[in-house]
Every structure is written in C-alpha cells, then in structure tokens.
Amino acid sequence: MNSDSKEQYLIEKEPYYKEVHDEISLYEAAYAARLPMMVKGPTGCGKSRFIEYMAWRLQRPLISVACNEDMTASDLVGRFLLDKDGTKWQDGPLTTAARIGAICYLDEIVEARQDTTVVIHPLTDHRRTLPLDKKGELIHAHPDFQLVISFNPGYQSSMKDLKQSTKQRFGALDFSYPERDIEVVIVAHESGVSEGMAEKLVSIAERSRNLKGHGLDEGLSTRMLIYAGALIQKGVAPIAACSMALVRPITDDPDMRDALDAAVSTFF
C-alpha cells in the first residue's frame, strides 16, 4: 500500500451541504460507533452529497461505488489479473476501503444482484471482516472503516429490494427533497441563478411531485432543478431550459409532458 493510496480518496474542498433536520449529528454518532449506515430517499435529493460532506467533515477517505446489475462480487472485493510476470491480486474498492480505513459508499445498492451484496455481511456485524476466498486471506477491517449504502425506496419491488438479512445490519437515515425555503437556497447556490428564479424552479418541482403515482414514477429532483438553473445562468431561455433539463428527461408520455410544460408556462 503506497503512501498516496489513502490521500487520493480524501475530499480536499468542503462540499456544499445544507442541513435539513439533524442528520449531521446523527451520522456523526453513527460513525463514532462505526455503525454501518443506509441512506434512503428519492433520486437527486442529496444522499450522495451528504455522504461526501460527512467524509470531508470527519476527514475520512471516501471510496464510492455506483452499483449496477452486472456488478459481481469480484468487482467489489478484487480479482487476480494477468501481467507480464504472471498473475497479481488487485484489491476491489470494498477491500481497499477496509484496508485503509475509508468510508465505502455503495450507491444504489438495490441495483446490484443479491448474490453480490451478501459479500458485505461479514463487514456489517461484530466480525468486521472480509474473506478473500480466492486469495485465501481474511481482512480485519481498519478501525476507521465504515460501510454506507444508499437506495431509492420508490423503486422497490419484489425483484429489486434488499433482503431483511441485509437491511437489519444497518442504521438508516431517511432523505427527501428539502423544505421549500432550503431547496430554494440550494438551487440558487449550486446553479448561480437568483433566489427569485430558484423559487420558480422549486414551484415547478412541487407541482411535479404531486403527480408522483399519477403518471410519474418520481417528481423533479433537486439535482434536475440545479441543471435547469445552470442552463438559465448560461443564457438559455427559461422555458427552453426547463424543457431540456426538467420535462424531457423525466417522461416520454405526451400527456404528462403537456401537463409539465403547462406548469412551466405558469411561471415563465
């Protein structure tokens, strides 16, 4: 393990994060107890930004993994690779985090296959170990190591949900879109638009969120509002920016697009 391996995962600049309730103090207590954590909430509501902020605040390295249905246990743990001298072992991100004492963040864990997620079980109970079966090694996690997972409960189904044997190993924090006043401040800060413009974007989002379950799987996320604001800040007309960043990405249904376009036109 070279001396730079840990430093490359440190977050040098403070990420912008606006606290909504008391999630910062709760997470700090969970980290102090080295409790594995699960952050739940809709897409684009700030889960990943929160974990980045906490890693910066706690001065811990952060290794993030975007989970997907093709991810294997070897992608997390590691594998033998061929090189000119034969074979060598390459640690995966979970193994690296356990060795160096990083926070390992598995984003959208529910996207991974269940036979892949079971490899995290020994790290999330009293054992805090990671067996490398292919290498014949048992890693005892660094004292500073913590595992964090995220997922969107809105996409739960019988085919895409976490096993109870996985869920019950974690503490959990629920996230949602921020309250209106806080969301306006976030959108204005992150995109560079005025708070007046941010208020209009948030109002459009609120209307879309009322349509969740009535034609939309999800309402407009805070992230999407920031994208729209960034386009407006670059000189794109607000209606065109909202069409490109808000309406077109979220639905292909013509009636739903008309409804959202009408909501945009109300404010612009």
Short mmCIF file of N, CA and C in Angstrom, two decimals, residues 12-129:
data_model
loop_
_atom_site.label_atom_id
_atom_site.label_comp_id
_atom_site.label_asym_id
_atom_site.label_seq_id
_atom_site.Cartn_x
_atom_site.Cartn_y
_atom_site.Cartn_z
N GLU A 12 -10.76 17.23 -0.45
CA GLU A 12 -9.98 18.38 -0.01
C GLU A 12 -10.84 19.63 0.21
N LYS A 13 -11.83 19.84 -0.65
CA LYS A 13 -12.65 21.05 -0.57
C LYS A 13 -14.00 20.72 0.04
N GLU A 14 -14.47 21.58 0.93
CA GLU A 14 -15.75 21.33 1.59
C GLU A 14 -16.90 21.29 0.57
N PRO A 15 -17.62 20.17 0.49
CA PRO A 15 -18.79 20.13 -0.40
C PRO A 15 -19.91 20.99 0.18
N TYR A 16 -20.65 21.66 -0.68
CA TYR A 16 -21.78 22.46 -0.19
C TYR A 16 -22.90 21.54 0.25
N TYR A 17 -23.31 21.66 1.51
CA TYR A 17 -24.43 20.86 2.01
C TYR A 17 -25.22 21.68 3.00
N LYS A 18 -26.53 21.69 2.82
CA LYS A 18 -27.44 22.44 3.69
C LYS A 18 -28.22 21.43 4.53
N GLU A 19 -28.03 21.48 5.84
CA GLU A 19 -28.69 20.51 6.72
C GLU A 19 -30.20 20.74 6.70
N VAL A 20 -30.95 19.64 6.64
CA VAL A 20 -32.41 19.72 6.59
C VAL A 20 -33.01 19.50 7.98
N HIS A 21 -32.54 18.48 8.68
CA HIS A 21 -33.04 18.22 10.03
C HIS A 21 -31.83 18.09 10.97
N ASP A 22 -31.61 16.92 11.54
CA ASP A 22 -30.47 16.73 12.43
C ASP A 22 -29.60 15.58 11.94
N GLU A 23 -29.55 15.42 10.59
CA GLU A 23 -28.85 14.27 10.03
C GLU A 23 -27.34 14.31 10.26
N ILE A 24 -26.76 15.50 10.41
CA ILE A 24 -25.30 15.59 10.60
C ILE A 24 -24.90 15.01 11.95
N SER A 25 -25.57 15.43 13.01
CA SER A 25 -25.22 14.92 14.34
C SER A 25 -25.53 13.43 14.47
N LEU A 26 -26.62 12.99 13.84
CA LEU A 26 -26.96 11.57 13.89
C LEU A 26 -25.91 10.73 13.18
N TYR A 27 -25.46 11.21 12.02
CA TYR A 27 -24.44 10.45 11.29
C TYR A 27 -23.12 10.45 12.06
N GLU A 28 -22.77 11.58 12.66
CA GLU A 28 -21.53 11.62 13.45
C GLU A 28 -21.56 10.60 14.57
N ALA A 29 -22.71 10.46 15.22
CA ALA A 29 -22.83 9.46 16.30
C ALA A 29 -22.71 8.05 15.73
N ALA A 30 -23.32 7.83 14.56
CA ALA A 30 -23.23 6.51 13.94
C ALA A 30 -21.79 6.18 13.56
N TYR A 31 -21.07 7.19 13.04
CA TYR A 31 -19.68 6.93 12.67
C TYR A 31 -18.83 6.66 13.92
N ALA A 32 -19.09 7.42 14.98
CA ALA A 32 -18.33 7.20 16.22
C ALA A 32 -18.50 5.78 16.73
N ALA A 33 -19.69 5.22 16.50
CA ALA A 33 -19.96 3.84 16.91
C ALA A 33 -19.59 2.84 15.81
N ARG A 34 -19.11 3.34 14.66
CA ARG A 34 -18.78 2.52 13.49
C ARG A 34 -19.99 1.69 13.06
N LEU A 35 -21.16 2.30 13.15
CA LEU A 35 -22.39 1.63 12.75
C LEU A 35 -22.55 1.71 11.24
N PRO A 36 -22.71 0.58 10.56
CA PRO A 36 -22.99 0.65 9.11
C PRO A 36 -24.27 1.45 8.89
N MET A 37 -24.29 2.26 7.84
CA MET A 37 -25.43 3.16 7.64
C MET A 37 -26.06 2.97 6.26
N MET A 38 -27.37 3.19 6.22
CA MET A 38 -28.14 3.15 4.99
C MET A 38 -28.83 4.50 4.85
N VAL A 39 -28.66 5.16 3.70
CA VAL A 39 -29.37 6.41 3.43
C VAL A 39 -30.40 6.14 2.34
N LYS A 40 -31.64 6.48 2.64
CA LYS A 40 -32.75 6.14 1.76
C LYS A 40 -33.44 7.42 1.30
N GLY A 41 -33.85 7.44 0.04
CA GLY A 41 -34.57 8.59 -0.45
C GLY A 41 -34.63 8.61 -1.96
N PRO A 42 -35.45 9.50 -2.52
CA PRO A 42 -35.61 9.56 -3.98
C PRO A 42 -34.33 10.03 -4.67
N THR A 43 -34.24 9.74 -5.94
CA THR A 43 -33.06 10.13 -6.70
C THR A 43 -32.90 11.64 -6.72
N GLY A 44 -31.65 12.09 -6.64
CA GLY A 44 -31.35 13.51 -6.77
C GLY A 44 -31.74 14.38 -5.60
N CYS A 45 -31.92 13.77 -4.40
CA CYS A 45 -32.35 14.56 -3.24
C CYS A 45 -31.19 14.95 -2.33
N GLY A 46 -29.96 14.49 -2.63
CA GLY A 46 -28.81 14.91 -1.84
C GLY A 46 -28.14 13.82 -1.03
N LYS A 47 -28.48 12.56 -1.25
CA LYS A 47 -27.89 11.48 -0.46
C LYS A 47 -26.38 11.41 -0.65
N SER A 48 -25.95 11.38 -1.91
CA SER A 48 -24.52 11.26 -2.19
C SER A 48 -23.76 12.50 -1.73
N ARG A 49 -24.35 13.67 -1.93
CA ARG A 49 -23.70 14.90 -1.47
C ARG A 49 -23.53 14.89 0.05
N PHE A 50 -24.52 14.38 0.75
CA PHE A 50 -24.44 14.30 2.22
C PHE A 50 -23.27 13.41 2.65
N ILE A 51 -23.11 12.26 2.00
CA ILE A 51 -22.01 11.37 2.37
C ILE A 51 -20.66 12.01 2.05
N GLU A 52 -20.57 12.70 0.93
CA GLU A 52 -19.34 13.42 0.61
C GLU A 52 -19.03 14.47 1.68
N TYR A 53 -20.07 15.20 2.08
CA TYR A 53 -19.88 16.24 3.09
C TYR A 53 -19.42 15.62 4.42
N MET A 54 -20.03 14.51 4.81
CA MET A 54 -19.66 13.89 6.09
C MET A 54 -18.24 13.33 6.04
N ALA A 55 -17.84 12.78 4.89
CA ALA A 55 -16.46 12.28 4.76
C ALA A 55 -15.48 13.45 4.92
N TRP A 56 -15.82 14.60 4.31
CA TRP A 56 -14.98 15.78 4.46
C TRP A 56 -14.97 16.24 5.92
N ARG A 57 -16.12 16.30 6.54
CA ARG A 57 -16.24 16.78 7.92
C ARG A 57 -15.47 15.89 8.90
N LEU A 58 -15.52 14.58 8.65
CA LEU A 58 -14.84 13.62 9.53
C LEU A 58 -13.39 13.38 9.13
N GLN A 59 -13.00 14.01 7.99
CA GLN A 59 -11.64 13.86 7.47
C GLN A 59 -11.28 12.40 7.22
N ARG A 60 -12.22 11.69 6.62
CA ARG A 60 -12.00 10.30 6.27
C ARG A 60 -11.96 10.14 4.76
N PRO A 61 -11.15 9.22 4.24
CA PRO A 61 -11.18 8.93 2.81
C PRO A 61 -12.56 8.37 2.44
N LEU A 62 -12.98 8.66 1.21
CA LEU A 62 -14.27 8.17 0.74
C LEU A 62 -14.08 7.42 -0.58
N ILE A 63 -14.52 6.17 -0.61
CA ILE A 63 -14.48 5.37 -1.83
C ILE A 63 -15.91 5.05 -2.22
N SER A 64 -16.33 5.58 -3.36
CA SER A 64 -17.71 5.43 -3.81
C SER A 64 -17.80 4.42 -4.95
N VAL A 65 -18.86 3.63 -4.92
CA VAL A 65 -19.10 2.63 -5.96
C VAL A 65 -20.53 2.80 -6.46
N ALA A 66 -20.70 3.02 -7.76
CA ALA A 66 -22.03 3.08 -8.37
C ALA A 66 -22.45 1.65 -8.72
N CYS A 67 -23.40 1.12 -7.99
CA CYS A 67 -23.78 -0.28 -8.17
C CYS A 67 -24.63 -0.45 -9.42
N ASN A 68 -24.52 -1.62 -10.03
CA ASN A 68 -25.32 -1.94 -11.21
C ASN A 68 -25.58 -3.43 -11.24
N GLU A 69 -26.53 -3.84 -12.09
CA GLU A 69 -26.97 -5.23 -12.09
C GLU A 69 -25.92 -6.20 -12.61
N ASP A 70 -24.89 -5.69 -13.28
CA ASP A 70 -23.84 -6.56 -13.79
C ASP A 70 -22.65 -6.67 -12.84
N MET A 71 -22.72 -5.96 -11.72
CA MET A 71 -21.60 -5.95 -10.79
C MET A 71 -21.49 -7.30 -10.08
N THR A 72 -20.31 -7.86 -10.07
CA THR A 72 -20.07 -9.13 -9.40
C THR A 72 -19.38 -8.91 -8.07
N ALA A 73 -19.31 -9.96 -7.28
CA ALA A 73 -18.61 -9.87 -6.00
C ALA A 73 -17.14 -9.52 -6.23
N SER A 74 -16.56 -10.02 -7.31
CA SER A 74 -15.16 -9.72 -7.62
C SER A 74 -14.95 -8.24 -7.90
N ASP A 75 -15.97 -7.58 -8.47
CA ASP A 75 -15.86 -6.14 -8.72
C ASP A 75 -15.73 -5.36 -7.42
N LEU A 76 -16.33 -5.87 -6.35
CA LEU A 76 -16.24 -5.22 -5.05
C LEU A 76 -14.99 -5.64 -4.28
N VAL A 77 -14.70 -6.93 -4.32
CA VAL A 77 -13.68 -7.48 -3.43
C VAL A 77 -12.30 -7.49 -4.09
N GLY A 78 -12.23 -7.86 -5.37
CA GLY A 78 -10.94 -7.91 -6.06
C GLY A 78 -10.81 -9.19 -6.87
N ARG A 79 -9.74 -9.24 -7.65
CA ARG A 79 -9.52 -10.41 -8.52
C ARG A 79 -8.04 -10.51 -8.87
N PHE A 80 -7.66 -11.68 -9.36
CA PHE A 80 -6.32 -11.87 -9.90
C PHE A 80 -6.30 -11.37 -11.34
N LEU A 81 -5.25 -10.61 -11.68
CA LEU A 81 -5.08 -10.10 -13.03
C LEU A 81 -3.79 -10.63 -13.63
N LEU A 82 -3.79 -10.81 -14.94
CA LEU A 82 -2.58 -11.25 -15.64
C LEU A 82 -1.72 -10.05 -16.01
N ASP A 83 -0.41 -10.17 -15.80
CA ASP A 83 0.53 -9.17 -16.32
C ASP A 83 1.76 -9.91 -16.86
N LYS A 84 2.77 -9.16 -17.20
CA LYS A 84 3.94 -9.77 -17.85
C LYS A 84 4.67 -10.76 -16.94
N ASP A 85 4.48 -10.63 -15.61
CA ASP A 85 5.16 -11.52 -14.67
C ASP A 85 4.27 -12.67 -14.21
N GLY A 86 3.07 -12.76 -14.76
CA GLY A 86 2.16 -13.83 -14.34
C GLY A 86 0.85 -13.23 -13.84
N THR A 87 0.46 -13.62 -12.64
CA THR A 87 -0.78 -13.10 -12.06
C THR A 87 -0.46 -12.28 -10.81
N LYS A 88 -1.30 -11.26 -10.58
CA LYS A 88 -1.18 -10.48 -9.35
C LYS A 88 -2.58 -10.15 -8.86
N TRP A 89 -2.71 -9.98 -7.57
CA TRP A 89 -4.01 -9.67 -6.97
C TRP A 89 -4.25 -8.16 -7.03
N GLN A 90 -5.47 -7.78 -7.42
CA GLN A 90 -5.89 -6.38 -7.45
C GLN A 90 -7.07 -6.22 -6.51
N ASP A 91 -6.87 -5.46 -5.43
CA ASP A 91 -7.97 -5.21 -4.49
C ASP A 91 -9.11 -4.48 -5.19
N GLY A 92 -10.35 -4.83 -4.84
CA GLY A 92 -11.51 -4.07 -5.27
C GLY A 92 -11.74 -2.91 -4.32
N PRO A 93 -12.71 -2.03 -4.61
CA PRO A 93 -12.94 -0.84 -3.79
C PRO A 93 -13.34 -1.15 -2.35
N LEU A 94 -14.12 -2.20 -2.15
CA LEU A 94 -14.53 -2.56 -0.78
C LEU A 94 -13.32 -3.02 0.03
N THR A 95 -12.47 -3.81 -0.58
CA THR A 95 -11.27 -4.31 0.10
C THR A 95 -10.31 -3.15 0.40
N THR A 96 -10.14 -2.26 -0.56
CA THR A 96 -9.26 -1.10 -0.34
C THR A 96 -9.76 -0.27 0.83
N ALA A 97 -11.06 -0.01 0.88
CA ALA A 97 -11.64 0.78 1.96
C ALA A 97 -11.43 0.10 3.31
N ALA A 98 -11.63 -1.21 3.36
CA ALA A 98 -11.45 -1.94 4.62
C ALA A 98 -10.00 -1.91 5.08
N ARG A 99 -9.07 -1.92 4.13
CA ARG A 99 -7.65 -1.90 4.49
C ARG A 99 -7.19 -0.54 5.03
N ILE A 100 -7.64 0.55 4.36
CA ILE A 100 -7.09 1.87 4.69
C ILE A 100 -7.95 2.66 5.67
N GLY A 101 -9.13 2.12 6.03
CA GLY A 101 -9.98 2.83 6.97
C GLY A 101 -10.79 3.93 6.34
N ALA A 102 -11.29 3.68 5.13
CA ALA A 102 -12.11 4.66 4.43
C ALA A 102 -13.59 4.40 4.70
N ILE A 103 -14.41 5.39 4.35
CA ILE A 103 -15.85 5.18 4.26
C ILE A 103 -16.10 4.62 2.87
N CYS A 104 -16.73 3.45 2.78
CA CYS A 104 -17.07 2.86 1.50
C CYS A 104 -18.55 3.09 1.25
N TYR A 105 -18.85 3.80 0.17
CA TYR A 105 -20.23 4.18 -0.15
C TYR A 105 -20.71 3.41 -1.36
N LEU A 106 -21.64 2.50 -1.16
CA LEU A 106 -22.22 1.71 -2.24
C LEU A 106 -23.53 2.37 -2.65
N ASP A 107 -23.48 3.11 -3.75
CA ASP A 107 -24.61 3.93 -4.19
C ASP A 107 -25.62 3.07 -4.96
N GLU A 108 -26.89 3.20 -4.59
CA GLU A 108 -27.98 2.43 -5.22
C GLU A 108 -27.68 0.93 -5.13
N ILE A 109 -27.48 0.46 -3.91
CA ILE A 109 -27.12 -0.94 -3.67
C ILE A 109 -28.18 -1.90 -4.19
N VAL A 110 -29.42 -1.44 -4.27
CA VAL A 110 -30.50 -2.34 -4.71
C VAL A 110 -30.35 -2.73 -6.17
N GLU A 111 -29.54 -1.98 -6.92
CA GLU A 111 -29.30 -2.33 -8.33
C GLU A 111 -28.41 -3.56 -8.46
N ALA A 112 -27.62 -3.84 -7.43
CA ALA A 112 -26.70 -4.99 -7.50
C ALA A 112 -27.45 -6.29 -7.26
N ARG A 113 -26.92 -7.37 -7.80
CA ARG A 113 -27.53 -8.68 -7.57
C ARG A 113 -27.39 -9.07 -6.11
N GLN A 114 -28.39 -9.82 -5.61
CA GLN A 114 -28.37 -10.19 -4.19
C GLN A 114 -27.20 -11.10 -3.85
N ASP A 115 -26.75 -11.91 -4.82
CA ASP A 115 -25.60 -12.78 -4.55
C ASP A 115 -24.31 -11.97 -4.46
N THR A 116 -24.35 -10.73 -4.94
CA THR A 116 -23.20 -9.84 -4.81
C THR A 116 -23.21 -9.13 -3.46
N THR A 117 -24.40 -8.68 -3.04
CA THR A 117 -24.48 -7.89 -1.81
C THR A 117 -24.17 -8.71 -0.56
N VAL A 118 -24.31 -10.04 -0.62
CA VAL A 118 -24.04 -10.83 0.59
C VAL A 118 -22.57 -10.75 1.01
N VAL A 119 -21.68 -10.34 0.10
CA VAL A 119 -20.26 -10.27 0.49
C VAL A 119 -20.03 -9.20 1.54
N ILE A 120 -20.97 -8.24 1.69
CA ILE A 120 -20.77 -7.18 2.69
C ILE A 120 -21.17 -7.63 4.09
N HIS A 121 -21.86 -8.76 4.21
CA HIS A 121 -22.40 -9.16 5.51
C HIS A 121 -21.35 -9.28 6.62
N PRO A 122 -20.20 -9.95 6.38
CA PRO A 122 -19.23 -10.07 7.48
C PRO A 122 -18.65 -8.73 7.93
N LEU A 123 -18.72 -7.71 7.06
CA LEU A 123 -18.21 -6.40 7.43
C LEU A 123 -19.22 -5.58 8.24
N THR A 124 -20.47 -6.06 8.28
CA THR A 124 -21.52 -5.24 8.88
C THR A 124 -22.09 -5.84 10.15
N ASP A 125 -21.33 -6.72 10.78
CA ASP A 125 -21.72 -7.19 12.11
C ASP A 125 -20.49 -7.17 13.01
N HIS A 126 -20.54 -7.88 14.13
CA HIS A 126 -19.47 -7.81 15.12
C HIS A 126 -18.12 -8.27 14.56
N ARG A 127 -18.15 -9.04 13.47
CA ARG A 127 -16.89 -9.57 12.93
C ARG A 127 -16.03 -8.49 12.28
N ARG A 128 -16.65 -7.61 11.51
CA ARG A 128 -15.93 -6.58 10.74
C ARG A 128 -14.75 -7.19 9.98
N THR A 129 -15.06 -8.27 9.26
CA THR A 129 -14.04 -8.96 8.47
C THR A 129 -14.51 -9.07 7.02
#
